[in-house]
Each structure stands twice: as structure tokens, then as C-alpha cells.
Tab-separated table of C-alpha atoms in Angstrom:
chain	number	residue	atom	x	y	z
W	28	MET	CA	83.485	91.467	89.936
W	29	SER	CA	87.205	91.507	90.810
W	30	PHE	CA	89.861	90.977	88.165
W	31	THR	CA	90.801	87.273	87.898
W	32	PRO	CA	94.522	86.622	87.300
W	33	MET	CA	95.460	84.754	84.149
W	34	ILE	CA	97.612	81.657	84.706
W	35	ALA	CA	98.444	79.970	81.411
W	36	GLY	CA	99.460	76.482	82.451
W	37	ASN	CA	100.551	74.971	85.743
W	38	GLY	CA	103.873	74.346	87.442
W	39	LEU	CA	106.954	76.155	86.190
W	40	ILE	CA	105.362	77.117	82.873
W	41	GLY	CA	102.462	78.859	84.586
W	42	TRP	CA	104.872	80.498	87.039
W	43	GLN	CA	107.133	81.879	84.311
W	44	MET	CA	104.196	83.262	82.353
W	45	LEU	CA	102.764	84.890	85.478
W	46	GLN	CA	106.117	86.477	86.252
W	47	SER	CA	106.292	88.006	82.783
W	48	THR	CA	102.887	89.664	83.216
W	49	LEU	CA	102.959	90.205	86.989
W	50	ASP	CA	103.091	94.011	87.045
W	51	THR	CA	100.314	94.398	84.492
W	52	GLN	CA	98.045	91.845	86.136
W	53	ARG	CA	98.574	93.183	89.638
W	54	LYS	CA	97.912	96.758	88.513
W	55	ALA	CA	94.606	95.672	86.974
W	56	PHE	CA	93.699	93.707	90.106
W	57	VAL	CA	94.342	96.499	92.639
W	58	SER	CA	92.429	98.929	90.404
W	59	SER	CA	89.263	96.855	90.704
W	60	ALA	CA	86.316	98.504	92.446
W	61	GLU	CA	86.358	96.402	95.608
W	62	ILE	CA	90.098	96.676	96.286
W	63	SER	CA	90.129	100.422	95.543
W	64	ARG	CA	87.082	101.062	97.724
W	65	GLU	CA	88.326	99.118	100.752
W	66	SER	CA	91.843	100.539	100.435
W	67	ALA	CA	90.489	104.092	100.418
W	68	TYR	CA	88.253	103.419	103.440
W	69	PHE	CA	91.171	102.009	105.421
W	70	ARG	CA	93.401	105.000	104.630
W	71	GLU	CA	90.711	107.486	105.600
W	72	THR	CA	89.549	105.765	108.790
W	73	ILE	CA	92.382	103.883	110.510
W	74	GLY	CA	93.990	106.995	112.003
W	75	SER	CA	90.903	107.642	114.139
W	76	VAL	CA	90.935	104.163	115.701
W	77	ALA	CA	92.333	104.283	119.242
W	78	SER	CA	92.000	100.707	120.498
W	79	ALA	CA	91.818	97.060	119.519
W	80	GLU	CA	88.148	97.106	120.523
W	81	GLU	CA	87.389	99.869	118.023
W	82	LEU	CA	89.284	98.011	115.311
W	83	VAL	CA	87.423	94.714	115.706
W	84	ASP	CA	84.087	96.555	115.891
W	85	ASP	CA	84.619	97.980	112.385
W	86	ARG	CA	84.277	94.965	110.110
W	87	ARG	CA	85.569	96.769	107.009
W	88	LEU	CA	88.740	97.937	108.752
W	89	LEU	CA	89.240	94.546	110.366
W	90	SER	CA	88.799	92.819	107.021
W	91	VAL	CA	91.598	94.851	105.433
W	92	ALA	CA	93.837	94.417	108.489
W	93	LEU	CA	93.386	90.649	108.618
W	94	SER	CA	93.652	90.243	104.850
W	95	ALA	CA	96.978	92.089	104.924
W	96	PHE	CA	98.343	89.310	107.129
W	97	GLY	CA	96.633	86.438	105.311
W	98	MET	CA	94.095	85.935	108.093
W	99	ASP	CA	90.766	86.453	106.291
W	100	ASP	CA	89.362	83.326	107.892
W	101	GLU	CA	89.614	84.965	111.343
W	102	ILE	CA	87.170	87.784	110.513
W	103	ASP	CA	84.568	86.454	112.965
W	104	SER	CA	87.090	85.736	115.743
W	105	LYS	CA	86.731	89.186	117.263
W	106	TYR	CA	87.621	88.180	120.815
W	107	LEU	CA	90.742	86.311	119.689
W	108	ILE	CA	91.995	89.177	117.496
W	109	ARG	CA	91.284	91.774	120.172
W	110	ARG	CA	93.192	89.782	122.785
W	111	ILE	CA	96.153	89.206	120.442
W	112	ILE	CA	96.449	92.914	119.699
W	113	GLU	CA	95.909	94.071	123.272
W	114	GLU	CA	98.505	91.675	124.696
W	115	GLY	CA	101.089	92.503	122.026
W	116	ILE	CA	104.323	90.517	121.804
W	117	GLU	CA	106.540	91.991	124.545
W	118	ASP	CA	105.530	89.394	127.132
W	119	ASP	CA	106.602	85.827	126.423
W	120	ASP	CA	103.247	84.698	127.789
W	121	ALA	CA	101.294	86.871	125.328
W	122	LEU	CA	98.831	84.821	123.289
W	123	ALA	CA	100.421	85.755	119.954
W	124	ASN	CA	103.716	84.241	121.119
W	125	LYS	CA	102.047	81.027	122.206
W	126	LEU	CA	100.309	80.346	118.897
W	127	ASN	CA	102.436	78.457	116.411
W	128	ASP	CA	101.707	80.902	113.599
W	129	SER	CA	103.887	83.934	112.847
W	130	ARG	CA	100.921	85.813	111.351
W	131	TYR	CA	99.490	86.466	114.809
W	132	SER	CA	102.678	87.993	116.175
W	133	ALA	CA	103.100	90.064	113.001
W	134	LEU	CA	99.556	91.429	113.395
W	135	ALA	CA	100.082	92.196	117.105
W	136	GLU	CA	103.375	93.949	116.384
W	137	ALA	CA	101.912	96.079	113.601
W	138	PHE	CA	98.766	97.216	115.432
W	139	ASP	CA	100.393	98.750	118.498
W	140	PHE	CA	97.972	101.166	120.181
W	141	GLU	CA	100.486	102.500	122.705
W	142	VAL	CA	100.571	106.307	122.541
W	143	VAL	CA	104.045	107.626	121.802
W	144	THR	CA	105.128	111.247	122.246
W	145	THR	CA	107.635	112.497	119.694
W	146	TYR	CA	109.774	115.607	119.845
W	147	LYS	CA	111.538	117.612	117.171
W	148	THR	CA	114.849	116.759	118.819
W	149	GLN	CA	114.206	113.103	117.948
W	150	GLN	CA	113.567	113.713	114.257
W	151	GLU	CA	116.193	112.527	111.818
W	152	GLY	CA	118.481	115.374	110.800
W	153	PHE	CA	117.407	117.706	113.629
W	154	ALA	CA	120.986	118.374	114.719
W	155	ASP	CA	122.331	119.119	111.241
W	156	SER	CA	121.374	122.783	110.789
W	157	ILE	CA	122.274	123.678	114.402
W	158	LEU	CA	125.706	122.053	114.145
W	159	THR	CA	126.336	123.648	110.765
W	160	ALA	CA	125.605	127.126	112.166
W	161	TYR	CA	127.708	126.420	115.254
W	162	GLU	CA	130.708	125.197	113.257
W	163	GLU	CA	130.512	128.093	110.785
W	164	LYS	CA	130.636	130.610	113.642
W	165	GLN	CA	133.454	128.777	115.403
W	166	ARG	CA	135.520	128.630	112.207
W	167	ALA	CA	134.846	132.298	111.516
W	168	ASP	CA	136.133	133.112	115.016
W	169	LEU	CA	139.123	130.846	114.368
W	170	ALA	CA	139.956	132.647	111.107
W	171	ALA	CA	139.788	136.010	112.870
W	172	THR	CA	142.014	134.765	115.696
W	173	LEU	CA	144.631	133.395	113.298
W	174	GLU	CA	145.012	136.873	111.796
W	175	ALA	CA	146.477	138.132	115.077
W	176	PRO	CA	150.265	138.837	114.913
W	177	GLU	CA	151.204	136.103	117.422
W	178	TYR	CA	149.720	133.480	115.115
W	179	VAL	CA	150.824	135.024	111.827
W	180	ASN	CA	154.408	135.162	113.105
W	181	ASP	CA	154.339	131.588	114.422
W	182	PRO	CA	152.811	129.284	111.720
W	183	GLU	CA	153.608	126.137	113.673
W	184	TYR	CA	151.738	127.362	116.745
W	185	ALA	CA	148.885	128.557	114.514
W	186	ALA	CA	148.624	125.105	112.925
W	187	LEU	CA	148.503	123.404	116.330
W	188	PHE	CA	145.843	125.831	117.534
W	189	GLU	CA	143.721	125.252	114.421
W	190	ALA	CA	144.043	121.475	114.788
W	191	GLN	CA	142.919	121.718	118.405
W	192	VAL	CA	139.878	123.792	117.446
W	193	GLU	CA	138.909	121.269	114.750
W	194	GLU	CA	139.291	118.414	117.225
W	195	ASN	CA	137.061	120.254	119.716
W	196	LEU	CA	134.455	120.810	116.981
W	197	GLU	CA	134.403	117.092	116.236
W	198	ILE	CA	134.005	116.280	119.941
W	199	SER	CA	131.139	118.776	120.213
W	200	ARG	CA	129.441	117.361	117.107
W	201	THR	CA	129.637	113.791	118.395
W	202	TYR	CA	128.324	114.778	121.824
W	203	PHE	CA	125.481	116.884	120.407
W	204	GLU	CA	124.323	114.188	117.969
W	205	GLU	CA	124.421	111.552	120.718
W	206	LYS	CA	122.667	113.556	123.447
W	207	ILE	CA	120.121	115.748	121.648
W	208	PRO	CA	117.543	112.955	121.015
W	209	ASP	CA	117.243	112.547	124.801
W	210	ILE	CA	116.283	116.204	125.245
W	211	THR	CA	112.506	116.414	125.617
W	212	SER	CA	112.076	119.657	127.558
W	213	ALA	CA	113.546	123.113	128.074
W	214	GLU	CA	114.798	122.018	131.491
W	215	ASP	CA	116.686	119.078	129.947
W	216	LEU	CA	118.425	121.388	127.505
W	217	LEU	CA	119.274	124.115	130.018
W	218	ALA	CA	120.735	121.534	132.405
W	219	ASP	CA	123.426	120.463	129.894
W	220	PRO	CA	126.185	123.135	129.573
W	221	GLU	CA	127.854	121.430	126.590
W	222	LEU	CA	124.634	121.306	124.583
W	223	MET	CA	123.828	124.892	125.558
W	224	GLN	CA	127.244	126.046	124.374
W	225	VAL	CA	126.463	124.731	120.899
W	226	VAL	CA	122.903	126.104	120.914
W	227	LEU	CA	123.825	129.590	122.173
W	228	THR	CA	126.565	129.871	119.572
W	229	ALA	CA	124.485	128.470	116.708
W	230	PHE	CA	121.638	130.954	117.338
W	231	ASP	CA	124.075	133.771	118.160
W	232	ILE	CA	122.553	134.417	121.597
W	233	GLN	CA	125.635	134.046	123.813
W	234	ASP	CA	124.560	137.260	125.563
W	235	ARG	CA	121.575	135.296	126.939
W	236	ARG	CA	123.828	132.670	128.570
W	237	ASN	CA	122.785	133.552	132.118
W	238	SER	CA	119.138	134.354	131.321
W	239	HIS	CA	117.816	130.896	132.231
W	240	THR	CA	114.315	132.089	133.051
W	241	VAL	CA	113.958	133.895	129.723
W	242	LEU	CA	115.400	130.964	127.763
W	243	ARG	CA	113.165	128.459	129.553
W	244	ARG	CA	110.031	130.482	128.820
W	245	VAL	CA	111.048	131.051	125.215
W	246	LEU	CA	111.578	127.325	124.694
W	247	GLU	CA	108.445	126.242	126.587
W	248	GLU	CA	105.986	128.824	125.259
W	249	GLY	CA	107.124	128.661	121.641
W	250	THR	CA	105.695	131.042	119.050
W	251	SER	CA	102.098	129.913	118.364
W	252	ASP	CA	100.502	132.120	121.026
W	253	PRO	CA	100.774	135.871	120.244
W	254	SER	CA	101.159	136.518	123.992
W	255	ALA	CA	104.125	134.113	124.323
W	256	LEU	CA	107.260	135.783	125.676
W	257	THR	CA	109.101	135.074	122.443
W	258	ASN	CA	106.608	137.143	120.444
W	259	VAL	CA	106.461	139.874	123.066
W	260	LEU	CA	110.237	140.297	122.974
W	261	GLY	CA	110.247	140.212	119.190
W	262	ASP	CA	113.851	138.984	119.059
W	263	GLU	CA	114.326	137.126	115.745
W	264	LYS	CA	117.087	134.990	117.204
W	265	LEU	CA	114.918	133.821	120.088
W	266	ILE	CA	112.039	133.182	117.689
W	267	ALA	CA	114.342	130.989	115.594
W	268	LEU	CA	115.415	129.118	118.743
W	269	ALA	CA	111.820	128.487	119.898
W	270	GLU	CA	110.706	127.317	116.452
W	271	ALA	CA	113.703	125.035	116.025
W	272	PHE	CA	113.083	123.106	119.261
W	273	GLY	CA	109.274	123.341	119.191
W	274	PHE	CA	108.709	122.093	122.741
W	275	ASP	CA	105.204	123.612	122.524
W	276	GLN	CA	104.367	121.419	119.508
W	277	VAL	CA	105.075	117.866	120.681
W	278	GLU	CA	102.938	115.138	119.132
W	279	SER	CA	101.348	112.234	120.983
W	280	LYS	CA	99.959	109.517	118.733
W	281	THR	CA	99.925	105.812	118.047
W	282	VAL	CA	101.754	104.148	115.188
W	283	LEU	CA	98.387	103.909	113.383
W	284	GLN	CA	98.372	107.697	113.045
W	285	THR	CA	101.777	107.949	111.408
W	286	GLU	CA	102.022	108.910	107.747
W	287	THR	CA	103.272	105.555	106.502
W	288	PHE	CA	101.180	103.102	108.541
W	289	ALA	CA	97.983	103.080	106.470
W	290	GLU	CA	99.856	102.902	103.178
W	291	ASN	CA	102.050	100.024	104.376
W	292	ILE	CA	99.026	97.978	105.502
W	293	VAL	CA	97.118	98.773	102.301
W	294	GLU	CA	100.110	97.646	100.226
W	295	GLN	CA	100.229	94.367	102.175
W	296	TYR	CA	96.465	94.014	101.763
W	297	ARG	CA	96.660	94.473	97.993
W	298	TRP	CA	99.477	91.971	97.650
W	299	GLN	CA	97.770	89.391	99.844
W	300	ARG	CA	94.467	89.690	98.008
W	301	PHE	CA	96.248	89.345	94.668
W	302	GLU	CA	98.183	86.311	95.902
W	303	ASP	CA	94.935	84.804	97.186
W	304	ALA	CA	93.324	85.399	93.798
W	305	VAL	CA	96.255	83.691	92.059
W	306	GLY	CA	95.930	80.817	94.537
W	307	GLU	CA	92.276	80.362	93.593
W	308	VAL	CA	93.389	79.771	90.005
W	309	ASP	CA	96.433	77.665	90.908
W	310	GLU	CA	97.111	76.981	94.588
W	311	ALA	CA	100.797	76.108	94.163
W	312	ILE	CA	101.585	79.206	92.093
W	313	GLY	CA	99.690	81.384	94.568
W	314	ARG	CA	101.773	79.978	97.414
W	315	ALA	CA	104.973	80.481	95.414
W	316	LEU	CA	104.017	84.124	94.851
W	317	GLN	CA	103.514	84.643	98.600
W	318	PHE	CA	106.859	82.981	99.230
W	319	GLN	CA	108.573	85.232	96.682
W	320	ARG	CA	107.428	88.328	98.589
W	321	SER	CA	107.663	87.102	102.183
W	322	VAL	CA	111.014	85.332	102.328
W	323	PRO	CA	113.250	88.272	101.269
W	324	GLU	CA	111.504	90.409	103.925
W	325	LEU	CA	112.265	87.807	106.581
W	326	SER	CA	115.782	87.357	105.241
W	327	ALA	CA	116.500	91.084	105.619
W	328	ASN	CA	115.399	91.029	109.278
W	329	ASP	CA	118.179	91.513	111.840
W	330	ILE	CA	117.174	88.493	113.950
W	331	SER	CA	119.428	85.421	114.051
W	332	ASP	CA	119.466	82.749	111.365
W	333	ASN	CA	117.921	80.221	113.743
W	334	ALA	CA	115.106	82.651	114.568
W	335	LYS	CA	114.406	83.034	110.855
W	336	TRP	CA	114.148	79.279	110.382
W	337	TYR	CA	111.796	79.086	113.372
W	338	ASN	CA	109.712	81.774	111.635
W	339	VAL	CA	109.614	79.556	108.551
W	340	LEU	CA	108.302	76.682	110.643
W	341	GLY	CA	105.724	79.025	112.180
W	342	SER	CA	104.382	80.010	108.762
W	343	THR	CA	102.115	77.496	107.051
W	344	MET	CA	102.987	78.917	103.640
W	345	MET	CA	106.797	79.033	104.028
W	346	ARG	CA	106.895	75.653	105.750
W	347	GLU	CA	104.913	74.069	102.895
W	348	VAL	CA	107.210	75.515	100.217
W	349	PHE	CA	110.430	74.468	101.928
W	350	GLU	CA	109.182	71.014	102.909
W	351	THR	CA	107.984	70.342	99.363
W	352	ALA	CA	111.032	71.841	97.620
W	353	LEU	CA	113.357	69.788	99.829
W	354	ASN	CA	111.162	66.691	99.427
W	355	LEU	CA	111.002	66.163	103.192
W	356	PRO	CA	109.052	63.160	104.522
W	357	ASP	CA	105.420	63.406	105.642
W	358	GLY	CA	106.299	62.974	109.312
W	359	PHE	CA	108.812	65.823	109.308
W	360	SER	CA	106.538	68.225	111.221
W	361	GLN	CA	106.128	65.672	114.040
W	362	ILE	CA	109.777	65.562	115.103
W	363	ASP	CA	111.408	67.848	117.685
W	364	LEU	CA	111.358	71.504	116.597
W	365	ASP	CA	115.112	71.997	117.045
W	366	LYS	CA	115.716	68.903	114.949
W	367	GLN	CA	113.422	70.310	112.243
W	368	VAL	CA	115.553	73.463	112.057
W	369	GLU	CA	118.714	71.378	111.911
W	370	MET	CA	117.363	69.266	109.056
W	371	LEU	CA	116.034	72.298	107.168
W	372	THR	CA	119.359	74.114	107.275
W	373	GLU	CA	121.308	71.029	106.248
W	374	LYS	CA	118.963	70.171	103.390
W	375	ALA	CA	118.729	73.794	102.203
W	376	GLU	CA	122.509	74.008	102.006
W	377	SER	CA	123.020	70.697	100.242
W	378	ARG	CA	120.128	71.191	97.793
W	379	PHE	CA	120.192	74.943	97.112
W	380	GLY	CA	123.557	76.123	98.492
W	381	ILE	CA	121.914	78.201	101.246
W	382	GLN	CA	124.613	78.696	103.883
W	383	SER	CA	122.894	81.658	105.568
W	384	PHE	CA	119.242	82.675	105.454
W	385	SER	CA	120.371	86.010	104.039
W	386	ASP	CA	121.330	84.123	100.870
W	387	LEU	CA	117.615	84.129	100.055
W	388	GLN	CA	117.813	87.856	99.329
W	389	ASP	CA	119.591	86.748	96.151
W	390	GLU	CA	116.918	86.367	93.462
W	391	ALA	CA	118.734	83.428	91.872
W	392	VAL	CA	118.818	81.491	95.141
W	393	LEU	CA	115.188	82.340	95.892
W	394	ASN	CA	114.159	81.149	92.435
W	395	LYS	CA	115.935	77.827	92.970
W	396	VAL	CA	113.719	77.139	95.966
W	397	ILE	CA	110.560	78.270	94.158
W	398	HIS	CA	111.362	76.212	91.083
W	399	GLY	CA	112.149	73.202	93.275
W	400	TYR	CA	108.801	73.598	95.015
W	401	LEU	CA	106.814	73.941	91.801
W	402	LEU	CA	108.641	71.027	90.210
W	403	GLN	CA	107.843	68.758	93.157
W	404	GLU	CA	104.213	69.947	93.076
W	405	GLN	CA	104.062	69.193	89.379
W	406	ILE	CA	105.443	65.702	89.962
W	407	ALA	CA	102.792	65.109	92.611
W	408	GLN	CA	100.023	66.338	90.287
W	409	THR	CA	101.158	64.008	87.510
W	410	SER	CA	101.618	60.992	89.795
W	411	GLY	CA	98.519	59.419	88.316
W	412	PHE	CA	99.946	59.539	84.789
W	413	GLY	CA	102.110	56.933	83.181
W	414	SER	CA	105.882	57.287	83.412
W	415	GLN	CA	106.085	58.343	79.744
W	416	GLN	CA	103.587	61.184	80.283
W	417	ILE	CA	105.463	62.402	83.392
W	418	ALA	CA	108.725	62.451	81.456
W	419	LEU	CA	107.154	64.421	78.602
W	420	THR	CA	105.594	66.943	81.016
W	421	LEU	CA	108.833	67.577	82.885
W	422	LEU	CA	110.820	67.690	79.648
W	423	SER	CA	108.526	70.402	78.267
W	424	THR	CA	108.906	72.355	81.514
W	425	ILE	CA	112.694	72.190	81.437
W	426	ARG	CA	112.731	73.146	77.723
W	427	TYR	CA	110.458	76.157	78.434
W	428	ASN	CA	112.697	77.397	81.250
W	429	ARG	CA	115.824	77.146	79.130
W	430	GLU	CA	114.194	79.145	76.383
């Protein structure tokens, strides 16, 4: 049996007590047999899945995937999920974009089965070692040049010459860093004289400048095959060049086969299952916990403020928290969508001081909304009590929070 979260009390009291034990409780929950078993299966298997059809045909994988996005109830909707993933979100007419629920578009965006080819030249930091070697050699040549009598005897001219060399180095660095990610073949590289100037100098093979055929074969054949020209020639500098660019070792894979994909989905799955378990004990606190995790992620997104508020309205959970915390009327969801956004932003600013959605990355601001939501929920739960009992309940809550 899975670990059941402990919620001592409801409303703000239960929330505060959960927060104080959150790490311990979540660690115990994700260590339970079921969560550990399904997490391990997903990590081990997802990289071999090549299509939406294969995903929906594996119920265990699909269960983890859907749970990660809070869509457990769609486990039997195989056709719907397959279509959502296959259509993606690029086309405005894609099904995920038509459904008024941001979970579908998030799922479609995450499970992208398009095969992408990556090259070493596109890896972060690829240019660094090449530029460092190039600049070291250029500065060494500069130092040797400045020792010549015409420069020693004319310091002003020497200073101008050195400044010009440094400026040229900066121009070369900027150009190389900007252009190298677009280089995906030996032919691309050989066709750009400015890039080749840096490469030839960095690998100290300026004597090969006009040997295009040799350089092309060295770059294309690489070093894995013993019969490759690079290995036949046995030139350490050419070997270093071939290994650095690795055009013979390009990778073609989907995002599902990347190192971080499985772990990111598993982490979402664990959180969602824990939040669901909390919700089974106390629905309002479970929703507040989901809100606490989801809103800062949305807030950090680089989309516009309006787009973020539309995302709120497209999420059942976030909409419920904001509507309740702001004490919006029952018919709020029936008015024009643009008007809903306008009212939300106005109310959020007047009630919680939220001038920009990014303000919700501030824990204090986020907590104001959560506390407002839980307080309104608590008022609703105690609506059947007498006024004296309601006052005592809220007074005890306020006293607990101050302590």
C-alpha cells in the first residue's frame, strides 16, 4: 500500500503543518513500492518508444506519462491521446490547441517524436577550446612580431598594432561563435574562409590550407574506422581535428531519448501522484500544493503576461484557486474570455498586489494567494456553523499563522 500523507487539520493550519513536513513526507511517498517500480520502468523503457502509437499501447508507460500531467482519468482514451501527441501544438488547428485545457498542450509539447539530428558544433561550449587555441597562437605570433626592431623602436606604432590585433581577435571570436552552430558538414566548414582561418590556426595545420580533399576526407571519415584517411596518415593534428568536429558521429534521436527527458517526466509524475494523494486526504490542500508548484513554473515562462493568464483560465486547478482566492462570483467563467483576464488581473493587483505575473515567483506573493484560497475554502466549509463558531475557527487559524 502507498504511503498516505498526514494532514493534521484543514485549511491554513493543515497547510502550514504539511509545509513543515513536506520534504519528509514526499520522500517517504516516492520511496513506496508502486512509485519506485513505475518510475524505474519508465526510465528504462521510454527511450525505446518511437511513436505515439507505441506509447499508448504500453499502459504502464502511458499511466506514468498521463499522471505526470494530471491526466490519470484519460488512461483509456487511447485514440484521443494518440491524436493529441501526433498533431502536436505547432498548428493552430491541432486538437491540443482547441481543447480548453492546458494539460493537453503540455503533454503534446513534451512528447515530441520528431527525430532531431545533433552535431558537436551545436553543443554548448564547442567553440571554447578552439578559440582559446587560436587566440593563444595569434598572441604568441603578436609577441614575436613586437620584438622586431621597428616595433621596439616605435612604441606608439607597436601599441596601435597590438590594439588592431586584439580587435581582430574579438571580431573572429564573435563570428566563430555565431556561425559554428550552423556548420553540419565538412563542406559547410570548408566553404567558409573565416571559420577555416580560425580552425587551421587552432589545430596548427596552416600548411594544409589548400588540401581541401584531404581535409574533407579527414573531417568526414573521422577516426573510428582504422582504414579512415586520418588514421592512415597518422598525423596527430589531423586526428585532433577529426575528433573535435566528429562529423562521423552525429546523433539522430527524439527528445524522449535525451538524458534528461525520462528523469524530468518521472519527477513530474512523483509530484503529481503525491499531490493527488494529499488531495485525497484534503482536496483544498492538495490543490494548493499543485498550485504552489505549477504557478512559479508558468510565471518563469517567457510568454506574455496575458498568455499566462489565459493559461490560468485553461487550467482547472489554477482557475479554481484564483477564482476562490479572489472570491469571484459563480458566473465568472461564463463571461467573455478577454473580460475574464481583465477582471483577474485587476482583482489580483488590488487584492494581492500582483502587477505582473512574474510577481508570483516571489514566495511571499504566492503564499498570499494560497492563504487567500484556503481561507475562502475554510469559510465555505464552515458555512453551516453558527457565526460564533466561524469566528472561533478563523481566529484560531490566524493565531496559528502568527505563531
